[in-house]
Amino acid sequence: MCDAPGDVQLFVGGEYAASTGDERYPVTSPATGECIGSVPVPTAADIDSAVAAARSAQRAWGRRNVWERARVCHAVGDALSARAEELATLQTLEQGKPLRESRDDVAEAATLFHLHAEDAVRLTGETIPSTDANKRMWTFYRPVGTWAIITPWNFPLLMFAEFVAPGLATGNAHVVKPPAHTPFTVLAAMGALADAGVPEGLVNVLPGEGPTGAALVGHPGVDAVGFIGSSATGAKIQATAGLKRSIMECSGNGPLVVLPDADLERAAEAAVYGAYVCSGQVCCATERVIVDAAVHSDFVDAVLAAADGVRLGDPFDPATNLGPLNNEGVAAKMDRHVGDGDRRGAKLLRGGRRQPDRPTELYYELTVVDGVAPDSLFATEESFGPVVPIMAADGDDAILELANRDRLGLQAAVFTRDLSRAYRFVEELETGQVVVNDSTCWWDINMPFGGAGGRGTGWGRIGGKHTLLGMTDLRTGAIQL
Ligand code: NAD
C-alpha cells in the first residue's frame, strides 16, 4: 500500500487522527492509474469518537451569536481560496475532472461559505397574532444538532461545502463521510477550516464506504442526515435513518427538450456541454434529449458539430475539456448502455468506446447516439457518462408525455423562443427545476435545487436560504402575559 500524498488519517475533534484500526483503503488516480495514497477504514470506535466530538462542540457553537458564526464562515471561504490551487490539484488527481473544472469547484465551495454566512444573519422568524389577547407567539430558527453528511465522488469539495457551509452558519455540527476513493480534497480542506478558526469537533471527516456510512447514519448520536448520491443508496439510508431529519439529493435523468422554434446551435452546444462537464458524471447531466421531429435532423448535425470541440485527454492539460471517468463502475455502465442502445436499434454516431493508449481504461470518448428507444437504458436509467442520447417526438404533447415517462425528474431544460411554450414546459415537466434555453447542467448557488416530489430524486433543497431552512428547526415560542 502506498502512502503518497502523505500518511492520511481521519479528521476528528479538530485534528488529523489515527484510526483505532489498521485496515486501509488504497486510492488510485483515474487519470494516471497510480496509487496516490491510502486512508484508514474507520472503526466503530472512530465513529463513536467523531460523533461525540461533534455533539460536544455543537452545544457551544449553537449558543454563539450568528455574527460570530458568520465571521468564521467568511474566514473558511477565504482560507479555501488561499489554498485553491492545492485543493484543485488534489481533486483532479483523485477525481479525474479537468483542472479548470476543479478550480471552479473550489471557487464555488469558497463562495458557498460566504453566501451562507450572509444568509444566516438574515434568517428571521415572525411574530404571529394570537386568538388570545394575552398571548404572544413568535418563531425563530434553531440548529438541528449533529448531522451525518454522506457525499459522492463527482464533486468532492463542492458537495462537502453544500452542507457544511449552511450547517456551520446555522449552528450545527457534522461528521462527513466522503467516499474512500476520493478522500483527499476534503481531508486537505480540513486544514483550511482549522486555519479559519472552526472550533474543534464541529466538522469531522471519516472517509469510507457503505458500511461506514450506514453505521454513521444509524448512530444514536446523529440527529439528521444530509445525503448526496444515488437514489438506490438514498432509499437504504432513509430506511436506516428512520425519523431523523434528512435532506436527500439523489440521481437524475432529466430531459433536455428541443422545440421546433429553438436556436438549434445553442441547444446542441448545451446538450454537448452537459455531456462533457465532469465527464457527464453530474446528477443534472445531459441524460435524455427529446427533439421535435420537425428539426431532428438539423439538430443532430448541430450536435455533431458541437462535439468536435470536445478534447478528451489528460485532465491537467489546459486543452482538455473531457477527462477520464472516475471509476470502472461508471465506465462499465456506459459500456452497458451503449450495448443496450445498439441492441434496440439506436444509431451510434460518435464515440461509444473507451479510448485506447491512455494511462487507464477510464478515458471514454464523447458519445452521440440517435434513435434511442424509450424503453432503452439510456432513456430509463441515469447513464452518468459523456453521452448525448437523442430521441425524436412529434409535437409538444408527445414530447411532454415522453419526457415525464421516466421517474428520475431532477432537472430539465427546454429550448424555445416562444414564451408561452416555455411557461407550459416549466409548469408541466415533472422535475425539481426547469431551465429555459440553457443546459440541464446549469445551476446557481442561490438556486433551490432538488428533486420533484414522488419522482425518486430525493427531497429538500440545496441552495441559498433553502439549505438553511432544511438544516434548522423552526421553533415557536408562546408567552402568557
Ligand atoms: P452512491 O449512492 O454510490 O454513494 C454516495 C455515498 O453514499 C458515498 O459516500 C457512499 O460511500 C455512501 N453509501 C453507500 N452505501 C451506503 C449506505 N448503505 N449507507 C450510507 N452511506 C452509503 O453514489 P455515487 O456513485 O457516489 O454518486 C453518484 C450519484 O450521486 C449519482 O446517482 C448522482 O446523480 C448523484 N448525485 C446527486 C446530486 C444531487 O444534487 N441530486 C448531486 C451529485 C450526485
mmCIF file of N, CA, C and O in Angstrom, residues 364-458:
data_model
loop_
_atom_site.group_PDB
_atom_site.id
_atom_site.type_symbol
_atom_site.label_atom_id
_atom_site.label_comp_id
_atom_site.label_asym_id
_atom_site.label_seq_id
_atom_site.Cartn_x
_atom_site.Cartn_y
_atom_site.Cartn_z
ATOM 1 N N TYR A 364 -13.271 7.780 -21.703
ATOM 2 C CA TYR A 364 -14.416 7.419 -22.558
ATOM 3 C C TYR A 364 -14.679 8.521 -23.576
ATOM 4 O O TYR A 364 -14.769 9.691 -23.219
ATOM 5 N N GLU A 365 -14.786 8.152 -24.811
ATOM 6 C CA GLU A 365 -14.988 9.159 -25.857
ATOM 7 C C GLU A 365 -16.379 9.789 -25.766
ATOM 8 O O GLU A 365 -17.341 9.109 -25.400
ATOM 9 N N LEU A 366 -16.463 11.069 -26.134
ATOM 10 C CA LEU A 366 -17.771 11.718 -26.153
ATOM 11 C C LEU A 366 -18.657 10.978 -27.156
ATOM 12 O O LEU A 366 -18.269 10.783 -28.314
ATOM 13 N N THR A 367 -19.808 10.555 -26.678
ATOM 14 C CA THR A 367 -20.660 9.646 -27.437
ATOM 15 C C THR A 367 -21.960 10.336 -27.843
ATOM 16 O O THR A 367 -22.565 11.026 -27.020
ATOM 17 N N VAL A 368 -22.350 10.163 -29.094
ATOM 18 C CA VAL A 368 -23.641 10.693 -29.560
ATOM 19 C C VAL A 368 -24.432 9.524 -30.142
ATOM 20 O O VAL A 368 -23.924 8.781 -30.999
ATOM 21 N N VAL A 369 -25.640 9.322 -29.642
ATOM 22 C CA VAL A 369 -26.486 8.215 -30.100
ATOM 23 C C VAL A 369 -27.832 8.776 -30.525
ATOM 24 O O VAL A 369 -28.431 9.577 -29.808
ATOM 25 N N ASP A 370 -28.306 8.354 -31.665
ATOM 26 C CA ASP A 370 -29.595 8.848 -32.162
ATOM 27 C C ASP A 370 -30.588 7.674 -32.242
ATOM 28 O O ASP A 370 -30.180 6.509 -32.270
ATOM 29 N N GLY A 371 -31.869 8.028 -32.270
ATOM 30 C CA GLY A 371 -32.903 6.988 -32.408
ATOM 31 C C GLY A 371 -32.986 6.106 -31.170
ATOM 32 O O GLY A 371 -33.239 4.897 -31.263
ATOM 33 N N VAL A 372 -32.789 6.724 -29.995
ATOM 34 C CA VAL A 372 -32.813 5.962 -28.743
ATOM 35 C C VAL A 372 -34.254 5.538 -28.435
ATOM 36 O O VAL A 372 -35.171 6.362 -28.467
ATOM 37 N N ALA A 373 -34.448 4.264 -28.138
ATOM 38 C CA ALA A 373 -35.804 3.761 -27.852
ATOM 39 C C ALA A 373 -36.214 4.177 -26.444
ATOM 40 O O ALA A 373 -35.385 4.171 -25.532
ATOM 41 N N PRO A 374 -37.507 4.520 -26.260
ATOM 42 C CA PRO A 374 -37.959 4.995 -24.939
ATOM 43 C C PRO A 374 -37.785 3.969 -23.822
ATOM 44 O O PRO A 374 -37.751 4.340 -22.657
ATOM 45 N N ASP A 375 -37.691 2.672 -24.177
ATOM 46 C CA ASP A 375 -37.524 1.684 -23.101
ATOM 47 C C ASP A 375 -36.067 1.250 -22.953
ATOM 48 O O ASP A 375 -35.751 0.290 -22.274
ATOM 49 N N SER A 376 -35.142 1.961 -23.602
ATOM 50 C CA SER A 376 -33.738 1.560 -23.501
ATOM 51 C C SER A 376 -33.121 2.105 -22.221
ATOM 52 O O SER A 376 -33.673 2.991 -21.570
ATOM 53 N N LEU A 377 -31.965 1.567 -21.856
ATOM 54 C CA LEU A 377 -31.303 2.009 -20.618
ATOM 55 C C LEU A 377 -30.949 3.489 -20.672
ATOM 56 O O LEU A 377 -31.016 4.189 -19.668
ATOM 57 N N PHE A 378 -30.566 3.987 -21.861
ATOM 58 C CA PHE A 378 -30.274 5.421 -21.992
ATOM 59 C C PHE A 378 -31.458 6.265 -21.521
ATOM 60 O O PHE A 378 -31.288 7.321 -20.936
ATOM 61 N N ALA A 379 -32.667 5.779 -21.830
ATOM 62 C CA ALA A 379 -33.857 6.581 -21.542
ATOM 63 C C ALA A 379 -34.403 6.339 -20.141
ATOM 64 O O ALA A 379 -35.041 7.217 -19.567
ATOM 65 N N THR A 380 -34.152 5.170 -19.590
ATOM 66 C CA THR A 380 -34.832 4.820 -18.328
ATOM 67 C C THR A 380 -33.917 4.849 -17.112
ATOM 68 O O THR A 380 -34.388 4.747 -15.995
ATOM 69 N N GLU A 381 -32.589 4.932 -17.332
ATOM 70 C CA GLU A 381 -31.661 4.965 -16.203
ATOM 71 C C GLU A 381 -30.706 6.122 -16.380
ATOM 72 O O GLU A 381 -30.410 6.510 -17.509
ATOM 73 N N GLU A 382 -30.176 6.609 -15.287
ATOM 74 C CA GLU A 382 -29.139 7.635 -15.356
ATOM 75 C C GLU A 382 -27.874 6.986 -15.968
ATOM 76 O O GLU A 382 -27.397 5.978 -15.454
ATOM 77 N N SER A 383 -27.358 7.533 -17.091
ATOM 78 C CA SER A 383 -26.155 6.942 -17.701
ATOM 79 C C SER A 383 -24.899 7.380 -16.952
ATOM 80 O O SER A 383 -23.963 6.619 -16.766
ATOM 81 N N PHE A 384 -24.863 8.659 -16.526
ATOM 82 C CA PHE A 384 -23.747 9.189 -15.737
ATOM 83 C C PHE A 384 -22.416 9.081 -16.480
ATOM 84 O O PHE A 384 -21.384 8.705 -15.917
ATOM 85 N N GLY A 385 -22.468 9.419 -17.777
ATOM 86 C CA GLY A 385 -21.252 9.383 -18.579
ATOM 87 C C GLY A 385 -21.341 10.391 -19.705
ATOM 88 O O GLY A 385 -22.367 11.076 -19.872
ATOM 89 N N PRO A 386 -20.289 10.489 -20.549
ATOM 90 C CA PRO A 386 -20.240 11.524 -21.587
ATOM 91 C C PRO A 386 -21.049 11.149 -22.827
ATOM 92 O O PRO A 386 -20.483 10.761 -23.853
ATOM 93 N N VAL A 387 -22.363 11.253 -22.719
ATOM 94 C CA VAL A 387 -23.207 10.803 -23.831
ATOM 95 C C VAL A 387 -24.378 11.755 -24.065
ATOM 96 O O VAL A 387 -24.936 12.305 -23.134
ATOM 97 N N VAL A 388 -24.687 11.931 -25.359
ATOM 98 C CA VAL A 388 -25.881 12.695 -25.761
ATOM 99 C C VAL A 388 -26.828 11.697 -26.434
ATOM 100 O O VAL A 388 -26.681 11.390 -27.618
ATOM 101 N N PRO A 389 -27.822 11.150 -25.696
ATOM 102 C CA PRO A 389 -28.775 10.199 -26.292
ATOM 103 C C PRO A 389 -29.988 10.959 -26.833
ATOM 104 O O PRO A 389 -30.665 11.658 -26.100
ATOM 105 N N ILE A 390 -30.240 10.807 -28.127
ATOM 106 C CA ILE A 390 -31.272 11.630 -28.784
ATOM 107 C C ILE A 390 -32.499 10.787 -29.154
ATOM 108 O O ILE A 390 -32.372 9.683 -29.696
ATOM 109 N N MET A 391 -33.684 11.351 -28.853
ATOM 110 C CA MET A 391 -34.959 10.736 -29.270
ATOM 111 C C MET A 391 -35.769 11.813 -29.979
ATOM 112 O O MET A 391 -35.647 12.993 -29.628
ATOM 113 N N ALA A 392 -36.623 11.427 -30.909
ATOM 114 C CA ALA A 392 -37.487 12.410 -31.579
ATOM 115 C C ALA A 392 -38.941 12.134 -31.200
ATOM 116 O O ALA A 392 -39.317 10.993 -30.939
ATOM 117 N N ALA A 393 -39.743 13.200 -31.149
ATOM 118 C CA ALA A 393 -41.185 13.047 -30.893
ATOM 119 C C ALA A 393 -41.907 14.135 -31.671
ATOM 120 O O ALA A 393 -41.333 15.182 -31.985
ATOM 121 N N ASP A 394 -43.183 13.873 -31.930
ATOM 122 C CA ASP A 394 -43.940 14.742 -32.827
ATOM 123 C C ASP A 394 -44.859 15.685 -32.061
ATOM 124 O O ASP A 394 -45.935 15.276 -31.630
ATOM 125 N N GLY A 395 -44.445 16.924 -31.857
ATOM 126 C CA GLY A 395 -45.330 17.901 -31.214
ATOM 127 C C GLY A 395 -45.160 17.958 -29.700
ATOM 128 O O GLY A 395 -44.643 17.039 -29.071
ATOM 129 N N ASP A 396 -45.629 19.089 -29.121
ATOM 130 C CA ASP A 396 -45.399 19.365 -27.702
ATOM 131 C C ASP A 396 -46.014 18.308 -26.776
ATOM 132 O O ASP A 396 -45.399 17.917 -25.784
ATOM 133 N N ASP A 397 -47.237 17.853 -27.084
ATOM 134 C CA ASP A 397 -47.885 16.891 -26.186
ATOM 135 C C ASP A 397 -47.098 15.584 -26.138
ATOM 136 O O ASP A 397 -46.875 15.019 -25.062
ATOM 137 N N ALA A 398 -46.668 15.104 -27.309
ATOM 138 C CA ALA A 398 -45.913 13.844 -27.352
ATOM 139 C C ALA A 398 -44.571 14.013 -26.637
ATOM 140 O O ALA A 398 -44.087 13.100 -25.950
ATOM 141 N N ILE A 399 -43.950 15.182 -26.794
ATOM 142 C CA ILE A 399 -42.664 15.431 -26.122
ATOM 143 C C ILE A 399 -42.855 15.408 -24.609
ATOM 144 O O ILE A 399 -42.085 14.770 -23.872
ATOM 145 N N LEU A 400 -43.913 16.071 -24.134
ATOM 146 C CA LEU A 400 -44.153 16.096 -22.683
ATOM 147 C C LEU A 400 -44.425 14.695 -22.143
ATOM 148 O O LEU A 400 -43.928 14.319 -21.079
ATOM 149 N N GLU A 401 -45.198 13.938 -22.900
ATOM 150 C CA GLU A 401 -45.526 12.580 -22.438
ATOM 151 C C GLU A 401 -44.251 11.749 -22.312
ATOM 152 O O GLU A 401 -44.024 11.078 -21.306
ATOM 153 N N LEU A 402 -43.384 11.847 -23.305
ATOM 154 C CA LEU A 402 -42.130 11.085 -23.298
ATOM 155 C C LEU A 402 -41.207 11.587 -22.179
ATOM 156 O O LEU A 402 -40.569 10.805 -21.463
ATOM 157 N N ALA A 403 -41.171 12.903 -22.037
ATOM 158 C CA ALA A 403 -40.273 13.488 -21.033
ATOM 159 C C ALA A 403 -40.656 13.061 -19.629
ATOM 160 O O ALA A 403 -39.792 12.787 -18.795
ATOM 161 N N ASN A 404 -41.961 12.988 -19.347
ATOM 162 C CA ASN A 404 -42.404 12.689 -17.981
ATOM 163 C C ASN A 404 -42.523 11.194 -17.709
ATOM 164 O O ASN A 404 -42.899 10.801 -16.612
ATOM 165 N N ARG A 405 -42.183 10.364 -18.705
ATOM 166 C CA ARG A 405 -42.331 8.929 -18.526
ATOM 167 C C ARG A 405 -41.321 8.403 -17.499
ATOM 168 O O ARG A 405 -41.605 7.515 -16.728
ATOM 169 N N ASP A 406 -40.112 8.958 -17.511
ATOM 170 C CA ASP A 406 -39.114 8.460 -16.568
ATOM 171 C C ASP A 406 -39.300 9.115 -15.209
ATOM 172 O O ASP A 406 -39.656 10.276 -15.101
ATOM 173 N N ARG A 407 -39.019 8.358 -14.139
ATOM 174 C CA ARG A 407 -39.305 8.868 -12.803
ATOM 175 C C ARG A 407 -38.205 9.772 -12.240
ATOM 176 O O ARG A 407 -38.460 10.523 -11.309
ATOM 177 N N LEU A 408 -36.990 9.683 -12.749
ATOM 178 C CA LEU A 408 -35.907 10.428 -12.099
ATOM 179 C C LEU A 408 -35.898 11.893 -12.521
ATOM 180 O O LEU A 408 -35.000 12.371 -13.207
ATOM 181 N N GLY A 409 -36.936 12.625 -12.126
ATOM 182 C CA GLY A 409 -37.091 14.008 -12.572
ATOM 183 C C GLY A 409 -36.379 14.992 -11.680
ATOM 184 O O GLY A 409 -36.975 15.569 -10.775
ATOM 185 N N LEU A 410 -35.097 15.198 -11.897
ATOM 186 C CA LEU A 410 -34.352 16.144 -11.066
ATOM 187 C C LEU A 410 -34.331 17.526 -11.718
ATOM 188 O O LEU A 410 -34.892 18.480 -11.205
ATOM 189 N N GLN A 411 -33.684 17.622 -12.888
ATOM 190 C CA GLN A 411 -33.618 18.920 -13.560
ATOM 191 C C GLN A 411 -33.822 18.727 -15.064
ATOM 192 O O GLN A 411 -33.290 17.782 -15.646
ATOM 193 N N ALA A 412 -34.583 19.641 -15.664
ATOM 194 C CA ALA A 412 -34.847 19.565 -17.107
ATOM 195 C C ALA A 412 -34.446 20.872 -17.763
ATOM 196 O O ALA A 412 -34.251 21.891 -17.089
ATOM 197 N N ALA A 413 -34.321 20.838 -19.093
ATOM 198 C CA ALA A 413 -34.091 22.064 -19.861
ATOM 199 C C ALA A 413 -35.027 22.047 -21.059
ATOM 200 O O ALA A 413 -35.354 20.974 -21.584
ATOM 201 N N VAL A 414 -35.457 23.239 -21.472
ATOM 202 C CA VAL A 414 -36.276 23.325 -22.676
ATOM 203 C C VAL A 414 -35.755 24.487 -23.527
ATOM 204 O O VAL A 414 -35.454 25.564 -23.000
ATOM 205 N N PHE A 415 -35.609 24.226 -24.815
ATOM 206 C CA PHE A 415 -35.142 25.259 -25.746
ATOM 207 C C PHE A 415 -36.295 25.687 -26.643
ATOM 208 O O PHE A 415 -36.862 24.871 -27.367
ATOM 209 N N THR A 416 -36.639 26.943 -26.549
ATOM 210 C CA THR A 416 -37.717 27.517 -27.373
ATOM 211 C C THR A 416 -37.567 29.029 -27.380
ATOM 212 O O THR A 416 -36.979 29.603 -26.461
ATOM 213 N N ARG A 417 -38.127 29.684 -28.408
ATOM 214 C CA ARG A 417 -38.153 31.152 -28.416
ATOM 215 C C ARG A 417 -39.544 31.662 -28.028
ATOM 216 O O ARG A 417 -39.789 32.855 -28.026
ATOM 217 N N ASP A 418 -40.462 30.730 -27.762
ATOM 218 C CA ASP A 418 -41.858 31.074 -27.522
ATOM 219 C C ASP A 418 -42.116 31.082 -26.014
ATOM 220 O O ASP A 418 -42.048 30.038 -25.349
ATOM 221 N N LEU A 419 -42.450 32.261 -25.486
ATOM 222 C CA LEU A 419 -42.614 32.421 -24.046
ATOM 223 C C LEU A 419 -43.738 31.544 -23.497
ATOM 224 O O LEU A 419 -43.607 30.937 -22.424
ATOM 225 N N SER A 420 -44.843 31.453 -24.232
ATOM 226 C CA SER A 420 -45.970 30.653 -23.729
ATOM 227 C C SER A 420 -45.593 29.181 -23.654
ATOM 228 O O SER A 420 -45.910 28.479 -22.685
ATOM 229 N N ARG A 421 -44.890 28.711 -24.683
ATOM 230 C CA ARG A 421 -44.455 27.310 -24.663
ATOM 231 C C ARG A 421 -43.473 27.072 -23.516
ATOM 232 O O ARG A 421 -43.516 26.047 -22.839
ATOM 233 N N ALA A 422 -42.583 28.040 -23.316
ATOM 234 C CA ALA A 422 -41.609 27.899 -22.233
ATOM 235 C C ALA A 422 -42.341 27.745 -20.900
ATOM 236 O O ALA A 422 -42.036 26.848 -20.106
ATOM 237 N N TYR A 423 -43.352 28.613 -20.672
ATOM 238 C CA TYR A 423 -44.116 28.524 -19.425
ATOM 239 C C TYR A 423 -44.770 27.159 -19.289
ATOM 240 O O TYR A 423 -44.767 26.552 -18.235
ATOM 241 N N ARG A 424 -45.348 26.684 -20.384
ATOM 242 C CA ARG A 424 -46.054 25.404 -20.302
ATOM 243 C C ARG A 424 -45.080 24.288 -19.889
ATOM 244 O O ARG A 424 -45.389 23.485 -19.014
ATOM 245 N N PHE A 425 -43.911 24.276 -20.507
ATOM 246 C CA PHE A 425 -42.960 23.205 -20.192
ATOM 247 C C PHE A 425 -42.412 23.361 -18.766
ATOM 248 O O PHE A 425 -42.206 22.372 -18.062
ATOM 249 N N VAL A 426 -42.181 24.600 -18.340
ATOM 250 C CA VAL A 426 -41.685 24.790 -16.964
ATOM 251 C C VAL A 426 -42.726 24.261 -15.977
ATOM 252 O O VAL A 426 -42.393 23.642 -14.967
ATOM 253 N N GLU A 427 -43.992 24.466 -16.284
ATOM 254 C CA GLU A 427 -45.035 24.022 -15.361
ATOM 255 C C GLU A 427 -45.324 22.526 -15.484
ATOM 256 O O GLU A 427 -45.690 21.886 -14.507
ATOM 257 N N GLU A 428 -45.168 21.948 -16.662
ATOM 258 C CA GLU A 428 -45.636 20.571 -16.851
ATOM 259 C C GLU A 428 -44.536 19.509 -16.843
ATOM 260 O O GLU A 428 -44.833 18.320 -16.722
ATOM 261 N N LEU A 429 -43.288 19.893 -16.985
ATOM 262 C CA LEU A 429 -42.221 18.889 -16.858
ATOM 263 C C LEU A 429 -42.106 18.516 -15.388
ATOM 264 O O LEU A 429 -42.049 19.400 -14.522
ATOM 265 N N GLU A 430 -42.082 17.223 -15.083
ATOM 266 C CA GLU A 430 -42.125 16.804 -13.677
ATOM 267 C C GLU A 430 -40.719 16.644 -13.115
ATOM 268 O O GLU A 430 -40.242 15.533 -12.865
ATOM 269 N N THR A 431 -40.059 17.778 -12.958
ATOM 270 C CA THR A 431 -38.713 17.800 -12.396
ATOM 271 C C THR A 431 -38.641 18.920 -11.363
ATOM 272 O O THR A 431 -39.508 19.791 -11.339
ATOM 273 N N GLY A 432 -37.597 18.883 -10.534
ATOM 274 C CA GLY A 432 -37.473 19.906 -9.493
ATOM 275 C C GLY A 432 -37.228 21.293 -10.060
ATOM 276 O O GLY A 432 -37.739 22.284 -9.551
ATOM 277 N N GLN A 433 -36.424 21.373 -11.124
ATOM 278 C CA GLN A 433 -36.100 22.648 -11.760
ATOM 279 C C GLN A 433 -36.225 22.484 -13.272
ATOM 280 O O GLN A 433 -35.945 21.401 -13.811
ATOM 281 N N VAL A 434 -36.624 23.557 -13.939
ATOM 282 C CA VAL A 434 -36.631 23.555 -15.407
ATOM 283 C C VAL A 434 -35.894 24.808 -15.866
ATOM 284 O O VAL A 434 -36.239 25.924 -15.478
ATOM 285 N N VAL A 435 -34.867 24.618 -16.671
ATOM 286 C CA VAL A 435 -34.051 25.726 -17.175
ATOM 287 C C VAL A 435 -34.485 26.001 -18.616
ATOM 288 O O VAL A 435 -34.576 25.069 -19.415
ATOM 289 N N VAL A 436 -34.749 27.256 -18.943
ATOM 290 C CA VAL A 436 -35.130 27.585 -20.322
ATOM 291 C C VAL A 436 -33.908 28.129 -21.057
ATOM 292 O O VAL A 436 -33.239 29.054 -20.576
ATOM 293 N N ASN A 437 -33.609 27.533 -22.184
ATOM 294 C CA ASN A 437 -32.533 27.977 -23.078
ATOM 295 C C ASN A 437 -31.133 27.909 -22.476
ATOM 296 O O ASN A 437 -30.272 28.750 -22.758
ATOM 297 N N ASP A 438 -30.916 26.926 -21.610
ATOM 298 C CA ASP A 438 -29.541 26.604 -21.189
ATOM 299 C C ASP A 438 -29.501 25.115 -20.850
ATOM 300 O O ASP A 438 -30.535 24.438 -20.851
ATOM 301 N N SER A 439 -28.300 24.647 -20.552
ATOM 302 C CA SER A 439 -28.101 23.222 -20.321
ATOM 303 C C SER A 439 -28.860 22.732 -19.085
ATOM 304 O O SER A 439 -29.089 23.504 -18.139
ATOM 305 N N THR A 440 -29.204 21.432 -19.055
ATOM 306 C CA THR A 440 -29.714 20.830 -17.808
ATOM 307 C C THR A 440 -28.646 20.964 -16.729
ATOM 308 O O THR A 440 -28.940 20.891 -15.543
ATOM 309 N N CYS A 441 -27.408 21.114 -17.152
ATOM 310 C CA CYS A 441 -26.267 21.106 -16.242
ATOM 311 C C CYS A 441 -25.920 22.522 -15.757
ATOM 312 O O CYS A 441 -24.813 22.771 -15.328
ATOM 313 N N TRP A 442 -26.867 23.425 -15.867
ATOM 314 C CA TRP A 442 -26.665 24.774 -15.335
ATOM 315 C C TRP A 442 -27.264 24.846 -13.935
ATOM 316 O O TRP A 442 -28.334 24.294 -13.681
ATOM 317 N N TRP A 443 -26.572 25.497 -13.014
ATOM 318 C CA TRP A 443 -27.181 25.793 -11.710
ATOM 319 C C TRP A 443 -26.519 27.027 -11.143
ATOM 320 O O TRP A 443 -25.529 27.519 -11.659
ATOM 321 N N ASP A 444 -27.110 27.517 -10.075
ATOM 322 C CA ASP A 444 -26.589 28.700 -9.408
ATOM 323 C C ASP A 444 -26.586 28.395 -7.912
ATOM 324 O O ASP A 444 -27.502 27.709 -7.427
ATOM 325 N N ILE A 445 -25.586 28.925 -7.187
ATOM 326 C CA ILE A 445 -25.525 28.584 -5.755
ATOM 327 C C ILE A 445 -26.709 29.141 -4.969
ATOM 328 O O ILE A 445 -26.974 28.703 -3.868
ATOM 329 N N ASN A 446 -27.397 30.102 -5.531
ATOM 330 C CA ASN A 446 -28.542 30.690 -4.844
ATOM 331 C C ASN A 446 -29.859 30.060 -5.279
ATOM 332 O O ASN A 446 -30.929 30.514 -4.898
ATOM 333 N N MET A 447 -29.769 29.028 -6.108
ATOM 334 C CA MET A 447 -30.973 28.416 -6.695
ATOM 335 C C MET A 447 -31.390 27.231 -5.822
ATOM 336 O O MET A 447 -30.573 26.367 -5.531
ATOM 337 N N PRO A 448 -32.642 27.180 -5.389
ATOM 338 C CA PRO A 448 -33.085 25.994 -4.660
ATOM 339 C C PRO A 448 -33.097 24.789 -5.600
ATOM 340 O O PRO A 448 -33.862 24.769 -6.559
ATOM 341 N N PHE A 449 -32.254 23.821 -5.311
ATOM 342 C CA PHE A 449 -32.026 22.698 -6.224
ATOM 343 C C PHE A 449 -32.420 21.403 -5.519
ATOM 344 O O PHE A 449 -32.008 21.151 -4.391
ATOM 345 N N GLY A 450 -33.210 20.555 -6.207
ATOM 346 C CA GLY A 450 -33.569 19.272 -5.615
ATOM 347 C C GLY A 450 -34.601 18.554 -6.446
ATOM 348 O O GLY A 450 -35.012 19.020 -7.507
ATOM 349 N N GLY A 451 -35.035 17.402 -5.957
ATOM 350 C CA GLY A 451 -35.921 16.544 -6.724
ATOM 351 C C GLY A 451 -37.380 16.964 -6.666
ATOM 352 O O GLY A 451 -37.792 17.719 -5.784
ATOM 353 N N ALA A 452 -38.156 16.464 -7.629
ATOM 354 C CA ALA A 452 -39.603 16.691 -7.628
ATOM 355 C C ALA A 452 -40.255 15.615 -6.762
ATOM 356 O O ALA A 452 -39.806 14.471 -6.755
ATOM 357 N N GLY A 453 -41.324 16.002 -6.053
ATOM 358 C CA GLY A 453 -41.985 15.083 -5.132
ATOM 359 C C GLY A 453 -42.387 13.780 -5.802
ATOM 360 O O GLY A 453 -42.925 13.789 -6.907
ATOM 361 N N GLY A 454 -42.093 12.665 -5.144
ATOM 362 C CA GLY A 454 -42.548 11.365 -5.630
ATOM 363 C C GLY A 454 -41.832 10.868 -6.870
ATOM 364 O O GLY A 454 -42.248 9.898 -7.485
ATOM 365 N N ARG A 455 -40.737 11.543 -7.274
ATOM 366 C CA ARG A 455 -40.086 11.144 -8.525
ATOM 367 C C ARG A 455 -38.774 10.396 -8.283
ATOM 368 O O ARG A 455 -37.985 10.209 -9.216
ATOM 369 N N GLY A 456 -38.491 10.001 -7.070
ATOM 370 C CA GLY A 456 -37.310 9.165 -6.817
ATOM 371 C C GLY A 456 -35.994 9.909 -6.841
ATOM 372 O O GLY A 456 -34.926 9.295 -6.906
ATOM 373 N N THR A 457 -36.054 11.237 -6.804
ATOM 374 C CA THR A 457 -34.810 12.010 -6.893
ATOM 375 C C THR A 457 -34.461 12.706 -5.587
ATOM 376 O O THR A 457 -33.537 13.500 -5.544
ATOM 377 N N GLY A 458 -35.220 12.411 -4.549
ATOM 378 C CA GLY A 458 -34.903 12.973 -3.246
ATOM 379 C C GLY A 458 -35.832 14.097 -2.840
ATOM 380 O O GLY A 458 -36.802 14.403 -3.535
#
